[in-house]
Short mmCIF file of C-alpha atoms in Angstrom, two decimals:
data_model
loop_
_atom_site.label_atom_id
_atom_site.label_comp_id
_atom_site.label_asym_id
_atom_site.label_seq_id
_atom_site.Cartn_x
_atom_site.Cartn_y
_atom_site.Cartn_z
CA VAL A 1 0.17 0.03 -0.02
CA GLN A 2 1.29 3.40 -0.85
CA LYS A 3 0.16 6.73 0.06
CA SER A 4 -1.04 7.84 -3.32
CA GLY A 5 -2.55 6.11 -6.32
CA SER A 6 -4.64 3.46 -4.58
CA LEU A 7 -8.29 2.72 -4.70
CA PHE A 8 -9.60 0.86 -1.80
CA GLY A 9 -12.92 -1.17 -2.14
CA PHE A 10 -14.38 -2.00 1.25
CA HIS A 11 -16.78 -4.90 1.48
CA PRO A 12 -19.50 -5.65 2.70
CA HIS A 13 -21.58 -2.56 3.48
CA GLY A 14 -23.73 -4.29 6.22
CA ILE A 15 -26.49 -2.23 7.67
CA LEU A 16 -24.53 0.71 9.03
CA CYS A 17 -21.10 0.22 7.35
CA ALA A 18 -19.44 -0.41 10.70
CA GLY A 19 -16.52 -2.13 9.24
CA TRP A 20 -15.76 0.58 6.70
CA ALA A 21 -16.11 3.30 9.33
CA TRP A 22 -14.01 1.41 12.01
CA ASN A 23 -11.35 0.01 9.70
CA ALA A 24 -10.83 2.86 7.43
CA ILE A 25 -12.61 6.25 8.14
CA TRP A 26 -11.79 6.44 11.86
CA SER A 27 -8.81 4.20 11.87
CA LYS A 28 -5.38 5.74 12.77
CA LYS A 29 -3.71 2.60 11.68
CA PHE A 30 -5.39 2.89 8.11
CA ALA A 31 -4.29 6.57 8.01
CA ASP A 32 -0.76 5.69 8.94
CA ILE A 33 -0.61 3.12 6.08
CA ALA A 34 -2.80 4.86 3.33
CA GLY A 35 -1.99 8.46 4.24
CA THR A 36 -4.14 11.22 5.82
CA ASP A 37 -5.40 12.59 2.56
CA VAL A 38 -7.57 9.56 1.66
CA ARG A 39 -10.84 10.71 0.05
CA PHE A 40 -13.62 8.60 1.53
CA MET A 41 -16.61 8.59 -0.97
CA ILE A 42 -20.23 7.89 -0.16
CA ASP A 43 -23.53 7.92 -1.96
CA LYS A 44 -24.31 11.43 -3.19
CA GLY A 45 -27.89 11.28 -1.79
CA LEU A 46 -26.81 10.35 1.62
CA ARG A 47 -23.91 12.82 1.65
CA GLU A 48 -25.86 15.83 0.40
CA ASP A 49 -29.50 15.32 1.18
CA ASN A 50 -29.42 14.15 4.86
CA VAL A 51 -28.78 17.12 6.89
CA ILE A 52 -27.47 15.35 9.94
CA PHE A 53 -25.17 13.15 7.89
CA LYS A 54 -24.00 16.10 5.95
CA ILE A 55 -22.91 17.83 9.12
CA ILE A 56 -20.97 14.67 10.27
CA CYS A 57 -19.27 14.52 6.80
CA ASP A 58 -18.36 18.14 6.86
CA LEU A 59 -17.00 17.79 10.30
CA HIS A 60 -14.78 14.82 9.13
CA GLY A 61 -13.55 16.84 6.30
CA GLY A 62 -12.67 13.83 4.12
CA LEU A 63 -16.08 12.32 3.24
CA ASP A 64 -17.03 13.26 -0.42
CA SER A 65 -19.90 12.38 -2.71
CA LEU A 66 -19.23 9.28 -4.80
CA THR A 67 -19.83 10.73 -8.21
CA LYS A 68 -18.06 9.91 -11.48
CA ARG A 69 -16.67 13.31 -11.57
CA ASN A 70 -15.32 13.14 -8.01
CA LEU A 71 -13.91 9.59 -8.42
CA LEU A 72 -12.21 10.36 -11.85
CA GLY A 73 -10.77 13.58 -10.43
CA ALA A 74 -9.33 11.94 -7.42
CA LEU A 75 -7.83 9.01 -9.39
CA ALA A 76 -6.30 11.47 -12.01
CA ALA A 77 -4.66 13.27 -8.99
CA LYS A 78 -3.42 10.08 -7.80
CA THR A 79 -5.34 10.80 -4.48
CA ASN A 80 -6.03 7.51 -2.51
CA VAL A 81 -9.80 6.86 -2.56
CA ALA A 82 -11.87 4.47 -0.39
CA PHE A 83 -15.46 3.53 -0.88
CA VAL A 84 -17.94 0.67 -0.44
CA PRO A 85 -18.67 -0.60 -4.01
CA GLY A 86 -21.83 -2.62 -2.90
CA GLY A 87 -23.59 0.36 -1.52
CA PHE A 88 -27.35 0.13 -0.89
CA GLN A 89 -27.50 -3.39 -2.50
CA ASP A 90 -24.94 -4.69 -0.04
CA ALA A 91 -27.05 -3.37 2.89
CA THR A 92 -30.26 -4.73 1.55
CA LEU A 93 -28.53 -8.20 1.09
CA ALA A 94 -27.30 -8.27 4.54
CA GLU A 95 -28.21 -11.40 6.53
CA PHE A 96 -27.18 -12.16 9.99
CA GLY A 97 -24.42 -14.69 9.99
CA VAL A 98 -23.94 -14.67 6.16
CA HIS A 99 -21.18 -13.36 4.26
CA ARG A 100 -22.64 -11.41 1.29
CA THR A 101 -21.72 -8.49 -1.21
CA ALA A 102 -23.26 -7.10 -4.17
CA MET A 103 -20.60 -6.85 -6.90
CA LYS A 104 -22.09 -8.56 -10.13
CA LYS A 105 -22.46 -5.27 -12.06
CA ARG A 106 -19.96 -3.10 -10.23
CA THR A 107 -16.68 -3.26 -12.08
CA GLY A 108 -16.50 0.17 -13.62
CA PHE A 109 -14.37 1.48 -10.71
CA ILE A 110 -11.56 -1.12 -11.52
CA LYS A 111 -11.67 0.17 -15.17
CA TYR A 112 -11.31 3.84 -13.96
CA ALA A 113 -8.38 2.83 -11.57
CA LEU A 114 -6.50 1.08 -14.27
CA GLN A 115 -6.92 3.82 -16.78
CA HIS A 116 -5.33 6.26 -14.22
CA GLY A 117 -2.54 3.89 -13.24
CA CYS A 118 -3.95 3.29 -9.80
CA ARG A 119 -3.78 0.17 -7.72
CA VAL A 120 -6.92 -1.62 -6.53
CA HIS A 121 -7.02 -2.88 -2.97
CA PRO A 122 -9.99 -5.18 -2.14
CA CYS A 123 -10.64 -4.85 1.75
CA TYR A 124 -13.05 -7.16 3.60
CA SER A 125 -14.47 -6.45 7.09
CA PHE A 126 -15.10 -9.80 8.85
CA GLY A 127 -17.80 -9.74 11.39
CA GLU A 128 -20.03 -6.99 9.68
CA CYS A 129 -22.68 -9.71 8.99
CA GLU A 130 -22.93 -10.20 12.76
CA THR A 131 -23.84 -6.64 13.70
CA HIS A 132 -27.49 -6.65 13.08
CA TYR A 133 -30.41 -9.11 12.59
CA THR A 134 -32.13 -8.56 9.40
CA SER A 135 -35.05 -9.84 7.29
CA THR A 136 -34.79 -11.26 3.74
CA ALA A 137 -38.58 -10.85 3.21
CA LEU A 138 -39.51 -9.06 -0.10
CA LEU A 139 -35.91 -9.07 -1.00
CA ASN A 140 -36.44 -8.63 -4.73
CA PHE A 141 -38.82 -5.74 -4.30
CA ARG A 142 -36.32 -4.04 -1.77
CA LEU A 143 -33.52 -4.61 -4.27
CA TRP A 144 -35.74 -2.88 -6.92
CA LEU A 145 -36.19 0.00 -4.65
CA ASN A 146 -32.31 0.28 -4.37
CA GLN A 147 -32.38 1.33 -8.04
CA PHE A 148 -34.04 4.63 -6.98
CA GLY A 149 -31.55 5.45 -4.16
CA ILE A 150 -33.68 4.00 -1.53
CA PRO A 151 -31.84 1.83 1.17
CA ALA A 152 -34.54 -0.75 1.82
CA VAL A 153 -33.05 -2.56 4.87
CA VAL A 154 -35.04 -4.25 7.50
CA ILE A 155 -33.45 -4.64 10.81
CA PHE A 156 -34.60 -5.86 14.16
CA GLY A 157 -33.26 -7.07 17.50
#
């Protein structure tokens, strides 16, 4: 791992993205390894439209909207980038005790990284599937809702 020119794809999202937050965003060890100027990118709707989350992101100072423009700009500048490729679909698929991630149609970021000469580092947070109990009821409907930027998770317990 180098302090520039790397793209970190964290898996899985889980319900609250606890593994990514703990192992990357708020991790001193990750900052020591990857550098302190890593751009953490999250869903644009979550970053810009949720007032409370926007304040948290602004206070952190390194949480940007995951847009094609922002991603390509960071990769072109050889700035390290970290994000969760599975997004809302990963959260919707989350099932207690089952390791799952949604990557079937999410490979464009690898192409962009290679075009800009950046390394790709897959990162997996073990234990994320044991943070919340979930329901798999109406899974196909909830995955359909994800297409509209609606995180359709069902948690309990």
